[in-house]
Amino acid sequence: MTDMARRNFLGLLGAAALTGGPVMMARELWQSSWRGYRHGFIDGQGRVIDYSANKGFSTSEGQSYGMFLSLVAGDRATFRRILNWTNTNMAGGRLGEVLAAWKWGLHGGKWGVIGANSAADADAWMAYSLLEAARIWKDHNLGAEGHKLATRIADDESVAINGFGRVLIPGASDFPDTPPVIVDPSYTPLFLARGIARATNLPKWQAIAATLPRLMTTICRNGFAPDWAWAPQAPASPPAGLPETGTGSFDAIRCYLWAGLTAPETEGSATVLASLKGMARYLATHRAPPQSVDLASQATHGTGGIGFSAALLPYLAALGRHRLLHQQLGRVLAQRETSGLFGQPADYYSENLILFGLGGLSGSIRFDKQGGLITS
């Protein structure tokens, strides 16, 4: 995120008639949104709850985002509660030796793990958050936990493709682990891979980071990111039971978000951003992003929610598309509630996209060129 883009956001907040100094306004908006999220979605034990299902369930994704966002907020108590709950309930007290189960909730009248496979994106966010928390809070134990988890991810959730590079696969089981493999490009932000590689010096993570720009150039079509794609190319007869490829929607929206949050000086950042210009092109003639897009035909369906608009804010700023940024920011701010949450009712996934999107614009979430979280 450039200083010019951040100044543009501060100006937009002023135009929205918020009071106080512009930097204070932007930071307080994010902190207020974080407090609303913490109150609305994180219980006293440290369980992040998605209320979209009856009685609510928890995912390793939610736990990992909660860890990262509490780190950004400087909220060590919440970070520790989330980590402890995740370790106890999703990893049997052995996080790092094993990967966290991806889903926990009520099934058959009992609370517990209901999806035992891992989710590589959540695992990576947890490892990154542990490693950065260790650096920022000077806690060696967190660093050791993060290194152990990063090693487990590299060993169990990544695959080397001859002549192409190393990619993260979606989970440790139930997905092909020999090429060609199916990937979700939103699972591996460039800054995240660079940050883990820097903190651990693990060759496999260095290879994952180096491969990402090539992966995005290969699987994006017409400037749009897919939810799922084959790498390096689709097999003649794809196995049954795997996600459909060729469409970009709820997962792919994060690709634009991560590209916008990546420091422009990061190696490969410009290549990733250049592979994603289709969404900005679409917004030049539409007031809101689509809910889904067919990458080959560019046919779109539905209208994305405010979380989609928020996810695109850092991306549009990085591209210098300030008119489009103003339009999407206005759509988000129009649905802000006094609780600090957005929309009625507030939605877990949208709230996370909003916290990341507004965090990037306000400067609350920033990364250096090596993927380190900037806290000053």
Coordinates of C-alpha atoms in Angstrom, one line a residue:
M1 CA 0.0 0.0 0.0
T2 CA 1.6 3.3 -1.1
D3 CA 1.5 6.5 1.0
M4 CA -0.4 8.2 -1.8
A5 CA -3.1 5.5 -1.7
R6 CA -3.3 5.8 2.1
R7 CA -3.7 9.6 1.9
N8 CA -6.5 9.1 -0.7
F9 CA -8.3 6.9 1.8
L10 CA -7.9 9.5 4.6
G11 CA -9.3 12.1 2.2
L12 CA -12.3 9.9 1.5
L13 CA -13.0 9.5 5.2
G14 CA -13.0 13.3 5.5
A15 CA -15.4 13.4 2.6
A16 CA -17.6 11.0 4.4
A17 CA -18.0 13.6 7.2
L18 CA -16.1 11.8 9.9
T19 CA -14.7 14.1 12.6
G20 CA -11.3 14.4 14.1
G21 CA -7.8 14.2 12.6
P22 CA -7.6 12.1 9.4
V23 CA -5.0 9.6 10.7
M24 CA -6.9 9.2 14.0
M25 CA -10.1 8.8 12.1
A26 CA -8.8 6.0 9.9
R27 CA -7.2 4.1 12.8
E28 CA -10.2 4.5 15.1
L29 CA -12.5 3.3 12.3
W30 CA -10.4 0.1 12.1
Q31 CA -10.1 -0.3 15.9
S32 CA -13.8 0.2 16.3
S33 CA -14.5 -2.4 13.7
W34 CA -12.1 -4.8 15.4
R35 CA -13.8 -4.3 18.7
G36 CA -17.2 -4.9 17.1
Y37 CA -15.9 -8.1 15.5
R38 CA -14.3 -9.3 18.8
H39 CA -17.5 -8.7 20.7
G40 CA -19.8 -10.2 18.0
F41 CA -17.8 -13.2 16.8
I42 CA -15.2 -14.3 19.4
D43 CA -16.4 -15.9 22.7
G44 CA -14.6 -15.7 26.0
Q45 CA -12.8 -18.9 25.4
G46 CA -11.2 -17.7 22.1
R47 CA -13.6 -19.5 19.7
V48 CA -14.3 -17.6 16.6
I49 CA -17.9 -18.4 15.7
D50 CA -19.6 -18.3 12.3
Y51 CA -23.3 -17.9 13.0
S52 CA -24.5 -18.6 9.5
A53 CA -25.4 -22.2 10.6
N54 CA -27.7 -23.2 13.5
K55 CA -25.8 -22.8 16.9
G56 CA -22.7 -21.6 15.0
F57 CA -19.6 -23.5 14.0
S58 CA -15.9 -22.7 14.0
T59 CA -13.3 -23.1 11.3
S60 CA -9.5 -23.0 11.3
E61 CA -9.8 -20.1 8.9
G62 CA -11.7 -18.1 11.4
Q63 CA -9.3 -19.0 14.2
S64 CA -6.3 -18.0 12.1
Y65 CA -7.8 -14.7 11.0
G66 CA -8.7 -14.0 14.6
M67 CA -5.1 -14.6 15.6
F68 CA -3.7 -12.3 12.9
L69 CA -6.2 -9.5 13.5
S70 CA -5.6 -9.6 17.3
L71 CA -1.9 -9.3 16.6
V72 CA -2.6 -6.2 14.4
A73 CA -4.7 -4.7 17.2
G74 CA -2.0 -5.4 19.8
D75 CA -4.5 -7.6 21.7
R76 CA -2.2 -10.2 23.3
A77 CA -4.9 -11.6 25.6
T78 CA -7.3 -12.3 22.7
F79 CA -4.4 -13.7 20.6
R80 CA -3.5 -16.1 23.4
R81 CA -7.1 -17.2 24.0
I82 CA -7.7 -18.0 20.3
L83 CA -4.4 -19.9 20.1
N84 CA -5.1 -21.9 23.2
W85 CA -8.7 -22.8 22.1
T86 CA -7.5 -23.8 18.6
N87 CA -4.7 -25.9 19.9
T88 CA -6.9 -27.7 22.4
N89 CA -10.0 -28.2 20.3
M90 CA -8.7 -28.5 16.7
A91 CA -5.3 -30.0 17.2
G92 CA -5.6 -32.1 20.4
G93 CA -3.0 -30.0 22.1
R94 CA -0.4 -30.9 19.5
L95 CA -0.5 -27.9 17.1
G96 CA 2.6 -28.1 14.9
E97 CA 3.1 -31.8 15.4
V98 CA -0.3 -32.1 13.7
L99 CA -2.3 -29.7 11.6
A100 CA -5.6 -28.2 12.9
A101 CA -8.9 -29.7 11.9
W102 CA -10.7 -27.3 9.6
K103 CA -14.2 -27.4 11.2
W104 CA -15.5 -27.8 14.7
G105 CA -19.2 -27.6 15.8
L106 CA -22.3 -29.5 16.9
H107 CA -22.9 -32.9 15.3
G108 CA -25.1 -35.7 16.6
G109 CA -25.8 -33.8 19.8
K110 CA -22.1 -33.4 20.6
W111 CA -19.6 -30.6 20.2
G112 CA -16.3 -31.4 18.5
V113 CA -14.4 -31.8 15.3
I114 CA -16.7 -32.3 12.3
G115 CA -14.1 -31.8 9.6
A116 CA -10.8 -33.5 10.3
N117 CA -8.9 -32.5 7.2
S118 CA -6.6 -29.5 7.4
A119 CA -7.0 -26.2 5.5
A120 CA -3.7 -25.0 4.2
D121 CA -4.6 -21.3 4.2
A122 CA -5.6 -21.3 7.9
D123 CA -2.5 -23.3 8.7
A124 CA -0.3 -20.7 6.9
W125 CA -2.0 -17.8 8.6
M126 CA -1.5 -19.4 12.0
A127 CA 2.2 -20.1 11.3
Y128 CA 2.7 -16.5 10.1
S129 CA 0.9 -15.0 13.0
L130 CA 2.9 -17.1 15.5
L131 CA 6.2 -16.1 13.8
E132 CA 5.3 -12.4 13.6
A133 CA 3.9 -12.4 17.2
A134 CA 7.2 -13.9 18.3
R135 CA 9.2 -11.1 16.6
I136 CA 6.9 -8.2 17.7
W137 CA 6.2 -9.4 21.2
K138 CA 9.7 -10.9 21.7
D139 CA 8.3 -14.3 22.7
H140 CA 10.7 -17.1 21.7
N141 CA 8.1 -19.9 22.5
L142 CA 5.7 -18.5 19.9
G143 CA 8.5 -18.5 17.4
A144 CA 9.3 -22.1 18.0
E145 CA 5.6 -23.0 17.6
G146 CA 5.4 -21.0 14.4
H147 CA 8.5 -22.7 13.0
K148 CA 7.3 -26.1 13.8
L149 CA 3.9 -25.4 12.2
A150 CA 5.5 -23.9 9.1
T151 CA 7.6 -27.0 8.7
R152 CA 4.6 -29.3 9.0
I153 CA 2.7 -27.2 6.3
A154 CA 5.7 -27.4 3.9
D155 CA 6.0 -31.1 4.4
D156 CA 2.3 -32.1 4.3
E157 CA 0.6 -29.4 2.3
S158 CA 3.0 -28.4 -0.5
V159 CA 4.0 -30.2 -3.8
A160 CA 7.0 -29.6 -6.1
I161 CA 6.1 -29.5 -9.8
N162 CA 9.1 -30.2 -12.1
G163 CA 9.8 -27.2 -14.3
F164 CA 7.2 -25.0 -12.5
G165 CA 7.9 -24.7 -8.8
R166 CA 6.4 -25.5 -5.5
V167 CA 2.7 -24.8 -4.6
L168 CA 0.5 -25.1 -1.6
I169 CA -2.3 -27.6 -1.9
P170 CA -5.6 -27.1 -0.1
G171 CA -5.1 -29.7 2.7
A172 CA -3.0 -32.6 3.8
S173 CA -5.5 -35.2 2.6
D174 CA -8.4 -35.6 0.1
F175 CA -6.5 -33.6 -2.7
P176 CA -4.0 -34.8 -5.3
D177 CA -0.5 -34.7 -3.9
T178 CA 1.3 -35.4 -7.2
P179 CA 1.2 -33.2 -10.3
P180 CA -1.1 -32.0 -11.7
V181 CA -2.6 -30.7 -8.4
I182 CA -5.6 -28.5 -7.7
V183 CA -4.9 -25.2 -6.0
D184 CA -6.8 -22.4 -4.4
P185 CA -4.7 -19.3 -5.2
S186 CA -6.3 -17.3 -2.4
Y187 CA -4.7 -19.7 0.1
T188 CA -1.2 -18.2 -0.4
P189 CA -0.8 -14.4 -0.2
L190 CA 2.6 -13.4 -1.5
F191 CA 3.4 -11.4 1.6
L192 CA 2.5 -14.4 3.8
A193 CA 4.8 -16.8 1.9
R194 CA 7.6 -14.2 1.9
G195 CA 7.1 -13.6 5.6
I196 CA 7.2 -17.2 6.5
A197 CA 10.2 -17.8 4.3
R198 CA 12.1 -14.9 5.8
A199 CA 11.3 -15.9 9.4
T200 CA 12.1 -19.6 9.0
N201 CA 14.7 -19.9 6.2
L202 CA 12.9 -23.0 5.1
P203 CA 13.8 -23.9 1.5
K204 CA 10.3 -25.2 0.7
W205 CA 8.7 -21.9 1.8
Q206 CA 11.2 -19.9 -0.2
A207 CA 10.2 -22.0 -3.2
I208 CA 6.5 -21.5 -2.6
A209 CA 7.0 -17.7 -2.5
A210 CA 9.2 -17.8 -5.6
T211 CA 6.5 -19.8 -7.5
L212 CA 3.5 -17.6 -6.7
P213 CA 3.9 -15.0 -9.4
R214 CA 4.2 -17.7 -12.0
L215 CA 1.2 -19.6 -10.6
M216 CA -1.0 -16.5 -10.8
T217 CA 0.1 -15.7 -14.3
T218 CA -0.7 -19.3 -15.3
I219 CA -4.1 -19.7 -13.8
C220 CA -5.7 -16.3 -14.1
R221 CA -7.6 -15.6 -17.3
N222 CA -8.8 -12.3 -18.7
G223 CA -7.5 -10.6 -15.6
F224 CA -9.7 -12.6 -13.2
A225 CA -8.7 -15.1 -10.4
P226 CA -10.3 -18.5 -10.0
D227 CA -11.5 -20.1 -6.8
W228 CA -9.9 -23.3 -7.9
A229 CA -7.5 -24.2 -10.7
W230 CA -5.2 -27.0 -11.8
A231 CA -1.5 -26.5 -11.8
P232 CA 0.4 -26.6 -14.0
Q233 CA -2.5 -27.7 -16.3
A234 CA -5.7 -29.7 -15.9
P235 CA -5.5 -33.5 -16.3
A236 CA -7.2 -35.1 -19.2
S237 CA -9.7 -36.7 -16.8
P238 CA -10.0 -34.8 -13.6
P239 CA -10.8 -37.0 -10.6
A240 CA -14.3 -37.0 -9.3
G241 CA -15.2 -35.2 -6.0
L242 CA -13.0 -32.2 -6.4
P243 CA -14.1 -28.6 -6.7
E244 CA -15.1 -27.1 -10.0
T245 CA -12.6 -24.9 -11.7
G246 CA -12.9 -21.9 -14.1
T247 CA -15.1 -19.7 -11.8
G248 CA -14.0 -16.9 -9.5
S249 CA -16.2 -16.0 -6.5
F250 CA -16.1 -16.2 -2.7
D251 CA -12.5 -17.5 -2.5
A252 CA -11.1 -15.7 -5.5
I253 CA -12.1 -12.3 -4.1
R254 CA -9.3 -12.6 -1.6
C255 CA -6.7 -12.8 -4.4
Y256 CA -7.4 -9.1 -5.2
L257 CA -7.3 -8.2 -1.5
W258 CA -3.9 -10.0 -0.9
A259 CA -2.4 -8.4 -4.1
G260 CA -3.4 -5.0 -2.9
L261 CA -2.0 -5.5 0.6
T262 CA 1.4 -6.7 -0.7
A263 CA 4.1 -4.0 -0.6
P264 CA 4.9 -2.9 -4.1
E265 CA 8.6 -3.4 -3.5
T266 CA 8.0 -7.2 -2.8
E267 CA 9.6 -9.3 -5.5
G268 CA 6.8 -10.6 -7.7
S269 CA 4.2 -8.1 -6.5
A270 CA 3.9 -6.3 -9.8
T271 CA 3.4 -9.6 -11.7
V272 CA 0.7 -10.8 -9.4
L273 CA -1.2 -7.4 -9.6
A274 CA -0.9 -7.4 -13.4
S275 CA -2.6 -10.8 -13.6
L276 CA -5.7 -9.4 -11.8
K277 CA -6.7 -6.3 -13.8
G278 CA -9.9 -7.8 -15.0
M279 CA -11.8 -6.8 -11.8
A280 CA -10.8 -3.1 -12.1
R281 CA -11.9 -3.2 -15.8
Y282 CA -15.3 -4.6 -14.7
L283 CA -15.8 -1.9 -12.0
A284 CA -15.1 0.8 -14.5
T285 CA -18.6 0.2 -15.9
H286 CA -20.4 -1.4 -12.8
R287 CA -21.1 0.0 -9.4
A288 CA -20.4 -3.2 -7.5
P289 CA -18.3 -6.3 -8.1
P290 CA -20.0 -9.5 -9.4
Q291 CA -20.7 -12.4 -7.1
S292 CA -19.1 -14.7 -9.6
V293 CA -17.4 -14.6 -12.9
D294 CA -16.7 -17.2 -15.5
L295 CA -13.0 -16.7 -16.4
A296 CA -13.2 -18.0 -20.0
S297 CA -16.3 -16.1 -21.1
Q298 CA -16.1 -13.2 -18.6
A299 CA -19.9 -13.8 -18.0
T300 CA -20.8 -12.5 -14.5
H301 CA -23.6 -13.5 -12.1
G302 CA -25.1 -11.7 -9.2
T303 CA -23.8 -8.8 -7.1
G304 CA -21.1 -9.3 -4.5
G305 CA -21.8 -8.1 -1.0
I306 CA -20.1 -5.3 0.9
G307 CA -17.3 -7.7 1.9
F308 CA -16.4 -8.0 -1.8
S309 CA -16.3 -4.2 -2.1
A310 CA -14.1 -4.0 1.0
A311 CA -11.7 -6.7 -0.3
L312 CA -11.1 -4.6 -3.4
L313 CA -10.1 -1.4 -1.7
P314 CA -6.4 -2.1 -1.3
Y315 CA -6.3 -3.6 -4.8
L316 CA -7.9 -0.5 -6.4
A317 CA -5.6 1.8 -4.4
A318 CA -2.5 -0.2 -5.6
L319 CA -3.7 0.2 -9.2
G320 CA -4.3 4.0 -8.6
R321 CA -7.9 3.7 -9.6
H322 CA -9.1 6.3 -7.1
R323 CA -12.6 6.9 -8.5
L324 CA -13.4 3.2 -8.3
L325 CA -11.9 3.1 -4.8
H326 CA -14.2 6.0 -3.7
Q327 CA -17.2 4.2 -5.1
Q328 CA -16.5 0.9 -3.4
L329 CA -15.5 2.6 -0.1
G330 CA -18.8 4.5 -0.1
R331 CA -20.7 1.3 -0.6
V332 CA -19.0 -0.2 2.5
L333 CA -19.3 2.8 4.8
A334 CA -23.0 3.2 4.0
Q335 CA -23.6 -0.1 5.9
R336 CA -21.6 0.6 9.0
E337 CA -23.6 0.1 12.2
T338 CA -23.1 1.7 15.6
S339 CA -21.7 -1.6 16.9
G340 CA -18.7 -1.2 14.6
L341 CA -20.0 -4.1 12.4
F342 CA -21.3 -3.8 8.9
G343 CA -24.7 -4.9 7.5
Q344 CA -27.8 -6.4 9.0
P345 CA -27.1 -9.0 10.1
A346 CA -23.3 -8.9 10.2
D347 CA -21.7 -11.8 8.4
Y348 CA -18.6 -13.5 9.6
Y349 CA -16.8 -13.8 6.2
S350 CA -17.8 -10.3 5.1
E351 CA -16.6 -8.8 8.4
N352 CA -13.2 -10.4 7.9
L353 CA -12.9 -9.0 4.4
I354 CA -13.9 -5.6 5.7
L355 CA -11.3 -5.7 8.5
F356 CA -8.5 -6.6 6.1
G357 CA -9.7 -4.1 3.4
L358 CA -10.1 -1.2 5.8
G359 CA -7.0 -2.2 7.6
G360 CA -4.9 -2.0 4.5
L361 CA -6.3 1.5 3.5
S362 CA -6.0 2.9 7.0
G363 CA -2.4 1.7 7.5
S364 CA -3.4 -0.6 10.4
I365 CA -2.3 -3.5 8.2
R366 CA 0.9 -3.0 6.4
F367 CA 3.7 -5.3 5.3
D368 CA 7.3 -4.6 4.4
K369 CA 8.9 -6.0 1.2
Q370 CA 9.9 -9.2 2.9
G371 CA 6.4 -9.9 4.2
G372 CA 6.9 -8.6 7.8
L373 CA 4.0 -7.0 9.6
I374 CA 4.7 -3.3 10.2
T375 CA 3.4 -2.2 13.6
S376 CA 4.6 1.4 13.9

